[in-house]
mmCIF file with all atom_site columns, C-alpha atoms and ligand atoms in Angstrom:
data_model
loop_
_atom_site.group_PDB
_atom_site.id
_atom_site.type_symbol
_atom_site.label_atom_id
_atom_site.label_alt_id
_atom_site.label_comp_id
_atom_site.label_asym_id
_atom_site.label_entity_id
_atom_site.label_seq_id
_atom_site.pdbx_PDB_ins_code
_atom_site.Cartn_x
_atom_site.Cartn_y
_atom_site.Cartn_z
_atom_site.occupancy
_atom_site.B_iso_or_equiv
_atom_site.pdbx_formal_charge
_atom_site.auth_seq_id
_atom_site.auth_comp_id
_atom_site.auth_asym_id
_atom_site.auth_atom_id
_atom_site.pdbx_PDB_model_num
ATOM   1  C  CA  . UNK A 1 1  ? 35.003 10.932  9.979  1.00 84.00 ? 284  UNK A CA  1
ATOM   2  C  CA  . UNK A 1 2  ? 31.849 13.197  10.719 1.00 94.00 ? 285  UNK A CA  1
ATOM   3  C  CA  . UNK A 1 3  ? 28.607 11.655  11.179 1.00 96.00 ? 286  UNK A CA  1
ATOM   4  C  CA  . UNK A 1 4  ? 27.291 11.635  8.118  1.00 95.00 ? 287  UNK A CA  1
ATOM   5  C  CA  . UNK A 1 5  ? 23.543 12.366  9.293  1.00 96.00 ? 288  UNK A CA  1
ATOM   6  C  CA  . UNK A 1 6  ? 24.320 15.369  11.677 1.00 98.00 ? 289  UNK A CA  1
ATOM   7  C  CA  . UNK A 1 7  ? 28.104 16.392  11.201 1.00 97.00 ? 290  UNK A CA  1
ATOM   8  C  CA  . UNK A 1 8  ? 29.686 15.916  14.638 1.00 97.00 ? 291  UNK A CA  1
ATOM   9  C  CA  . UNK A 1 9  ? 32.261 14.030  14.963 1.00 97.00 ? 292  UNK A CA  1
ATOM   10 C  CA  . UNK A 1 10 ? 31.432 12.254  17.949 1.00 97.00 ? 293  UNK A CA  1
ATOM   11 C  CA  . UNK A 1 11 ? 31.432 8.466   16.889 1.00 97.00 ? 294  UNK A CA  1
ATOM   12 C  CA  . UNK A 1 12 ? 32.413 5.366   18.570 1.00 97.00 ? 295  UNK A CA  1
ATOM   13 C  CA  . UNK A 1 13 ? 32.281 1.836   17.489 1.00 97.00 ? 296  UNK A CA  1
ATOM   14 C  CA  . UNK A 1 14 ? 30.566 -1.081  19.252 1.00 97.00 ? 297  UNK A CA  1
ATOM   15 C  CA  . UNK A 1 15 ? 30.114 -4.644  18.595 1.00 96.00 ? 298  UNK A CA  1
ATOM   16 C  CA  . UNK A 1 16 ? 26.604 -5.602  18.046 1.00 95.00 ? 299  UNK A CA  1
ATOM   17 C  CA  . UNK A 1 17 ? 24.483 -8.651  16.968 1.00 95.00 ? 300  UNK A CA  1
ATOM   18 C  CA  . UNK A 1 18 ? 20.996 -8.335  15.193 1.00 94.00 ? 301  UNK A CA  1
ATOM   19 C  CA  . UNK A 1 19 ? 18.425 -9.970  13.581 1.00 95.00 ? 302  UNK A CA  1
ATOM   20 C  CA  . UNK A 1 20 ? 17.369 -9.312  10.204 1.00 93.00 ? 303  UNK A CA  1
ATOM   21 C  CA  . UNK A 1 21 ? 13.489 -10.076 8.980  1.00 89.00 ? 304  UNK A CA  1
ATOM   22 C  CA  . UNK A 1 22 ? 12.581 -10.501 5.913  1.00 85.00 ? 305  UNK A CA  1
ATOM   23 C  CA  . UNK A 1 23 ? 9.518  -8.274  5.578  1.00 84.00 ? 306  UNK A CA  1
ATOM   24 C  CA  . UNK A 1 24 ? 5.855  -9.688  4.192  1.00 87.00 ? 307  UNK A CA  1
ATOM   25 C  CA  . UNK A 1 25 ? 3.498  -11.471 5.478  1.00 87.00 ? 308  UNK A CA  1
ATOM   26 C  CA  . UNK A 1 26 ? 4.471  -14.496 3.054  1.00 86.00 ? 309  UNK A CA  1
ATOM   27 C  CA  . UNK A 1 27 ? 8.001  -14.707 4.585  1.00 83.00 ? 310  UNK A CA  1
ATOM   28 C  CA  . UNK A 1 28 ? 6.785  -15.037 7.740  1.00 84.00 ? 311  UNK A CA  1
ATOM   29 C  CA  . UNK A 1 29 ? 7.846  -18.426 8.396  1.00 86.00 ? 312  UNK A CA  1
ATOM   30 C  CA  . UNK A 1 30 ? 11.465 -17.474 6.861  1.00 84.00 ? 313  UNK A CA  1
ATOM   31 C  CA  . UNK A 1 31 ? 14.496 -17.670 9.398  1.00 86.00 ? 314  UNK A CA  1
ATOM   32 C  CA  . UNK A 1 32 ? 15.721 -14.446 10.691 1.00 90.00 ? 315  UNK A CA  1
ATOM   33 C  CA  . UNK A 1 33 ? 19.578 -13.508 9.140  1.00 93.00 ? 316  UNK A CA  1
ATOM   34 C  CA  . UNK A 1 34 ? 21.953 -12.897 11.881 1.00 95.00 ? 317  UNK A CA  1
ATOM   35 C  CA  . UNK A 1 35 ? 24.378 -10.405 11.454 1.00 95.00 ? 318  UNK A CA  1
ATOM   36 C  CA  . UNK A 1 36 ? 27.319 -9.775  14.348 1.00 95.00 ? 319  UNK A CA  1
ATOM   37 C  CA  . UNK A 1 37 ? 28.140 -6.563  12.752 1.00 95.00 ? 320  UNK A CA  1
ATOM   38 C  CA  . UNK A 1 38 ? 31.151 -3.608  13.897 1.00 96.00 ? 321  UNK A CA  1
ATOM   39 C  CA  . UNK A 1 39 ? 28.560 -0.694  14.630 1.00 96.00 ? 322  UNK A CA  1
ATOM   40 C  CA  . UNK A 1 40 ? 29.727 2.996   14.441 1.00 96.00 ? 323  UNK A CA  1
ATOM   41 C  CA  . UNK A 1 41 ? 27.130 4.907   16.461 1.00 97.00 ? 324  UNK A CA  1
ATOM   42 C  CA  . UNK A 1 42 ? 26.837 8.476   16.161 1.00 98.00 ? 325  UNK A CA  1
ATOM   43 C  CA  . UNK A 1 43 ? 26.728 9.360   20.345 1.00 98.00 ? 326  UNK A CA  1
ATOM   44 C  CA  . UNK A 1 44 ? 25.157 13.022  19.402 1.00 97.00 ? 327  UNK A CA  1
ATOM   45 C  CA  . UNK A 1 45 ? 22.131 12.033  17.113 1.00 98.00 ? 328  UNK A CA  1
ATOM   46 C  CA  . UNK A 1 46 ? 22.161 8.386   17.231 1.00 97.00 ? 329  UNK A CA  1
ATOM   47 C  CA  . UNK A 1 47 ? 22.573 7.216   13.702 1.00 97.00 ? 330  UNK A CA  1
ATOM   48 C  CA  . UNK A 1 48 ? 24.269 4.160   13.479 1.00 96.00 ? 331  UNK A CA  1
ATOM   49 C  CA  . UNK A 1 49 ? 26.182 2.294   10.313 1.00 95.00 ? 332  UNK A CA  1
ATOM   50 C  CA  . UNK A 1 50 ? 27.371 -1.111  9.806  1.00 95.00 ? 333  UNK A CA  1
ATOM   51 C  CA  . UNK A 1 51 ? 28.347 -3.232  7.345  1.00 95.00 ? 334  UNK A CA  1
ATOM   52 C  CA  . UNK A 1 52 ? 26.223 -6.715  6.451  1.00 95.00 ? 335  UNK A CA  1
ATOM   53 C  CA  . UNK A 1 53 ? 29.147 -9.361  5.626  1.00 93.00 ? 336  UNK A CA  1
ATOM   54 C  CA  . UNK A 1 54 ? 28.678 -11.139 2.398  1.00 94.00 ? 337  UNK A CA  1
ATOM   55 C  CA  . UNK A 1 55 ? 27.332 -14.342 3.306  1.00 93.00 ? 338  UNK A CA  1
ATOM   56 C  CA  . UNK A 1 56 ? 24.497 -12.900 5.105  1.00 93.00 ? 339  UNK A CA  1
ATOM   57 C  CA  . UNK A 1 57 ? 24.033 -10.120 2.425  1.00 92.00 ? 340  UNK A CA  1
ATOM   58 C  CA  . UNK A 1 58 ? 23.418 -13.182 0.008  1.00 92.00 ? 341  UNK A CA  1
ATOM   59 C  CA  . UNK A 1 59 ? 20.763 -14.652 1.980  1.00 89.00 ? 342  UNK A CA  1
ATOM   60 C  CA  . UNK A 1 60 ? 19.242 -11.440 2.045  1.00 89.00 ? 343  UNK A CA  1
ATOM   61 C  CA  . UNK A 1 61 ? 19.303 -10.715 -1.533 1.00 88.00 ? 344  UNK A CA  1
ATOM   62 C  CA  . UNK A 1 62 ? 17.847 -14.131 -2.287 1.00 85.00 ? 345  UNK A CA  1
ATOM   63 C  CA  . UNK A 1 63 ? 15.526 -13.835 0.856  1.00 76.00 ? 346  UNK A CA  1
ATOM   64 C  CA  . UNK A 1 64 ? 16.204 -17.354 1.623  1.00 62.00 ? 347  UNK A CA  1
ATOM   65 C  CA  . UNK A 1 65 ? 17.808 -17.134 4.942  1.00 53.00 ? 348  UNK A CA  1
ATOM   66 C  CA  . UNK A 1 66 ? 18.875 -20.951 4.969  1.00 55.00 ? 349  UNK A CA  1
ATOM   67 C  CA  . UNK A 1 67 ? 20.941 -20.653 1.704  1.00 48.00 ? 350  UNK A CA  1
ATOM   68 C  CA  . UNK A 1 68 ? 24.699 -21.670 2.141  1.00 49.00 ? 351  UNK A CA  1
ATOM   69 C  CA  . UNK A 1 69 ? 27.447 -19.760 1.162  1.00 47.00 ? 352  UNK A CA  1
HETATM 70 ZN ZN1 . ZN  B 2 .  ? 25.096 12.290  14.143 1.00 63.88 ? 1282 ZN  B ZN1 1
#
């Protein structure tokens, strides 16, 4: 599958682990959401893409990174 930012097809996947803020200075004190994702870098240009799993997508949508399931 070409890289969908510069064409090449040139990808590779990783494993990676981030963490996600939750941006404003009001959320400050929120936890970060972790994310262990499967990352398919683009090795000419760099752009990456992964996938945030559902649980963690939640927490981001409700920006409250200590709800449960
Ligand atoms: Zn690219």
């Amino acid at each position: 599958m070409p890289c969908k930012s510069c064409g090449a097809v040139n990808q590779s996947k990783f494993t990676g682990e981030m963490a996600i803020h939750i941006p404003g200075l009001k959320n400050i004190d929120k936890p970060v959401v972790w994310v262990f994702p499967e990352l398919i870098v683009c090795l000419d240009c760099g752009t990456t893409e992964f996938v945030v799993p559902e649980a963690e997508l939640r927490q981001l949508a409700t920006g409250d990174a200590t709800a449960e399931g």
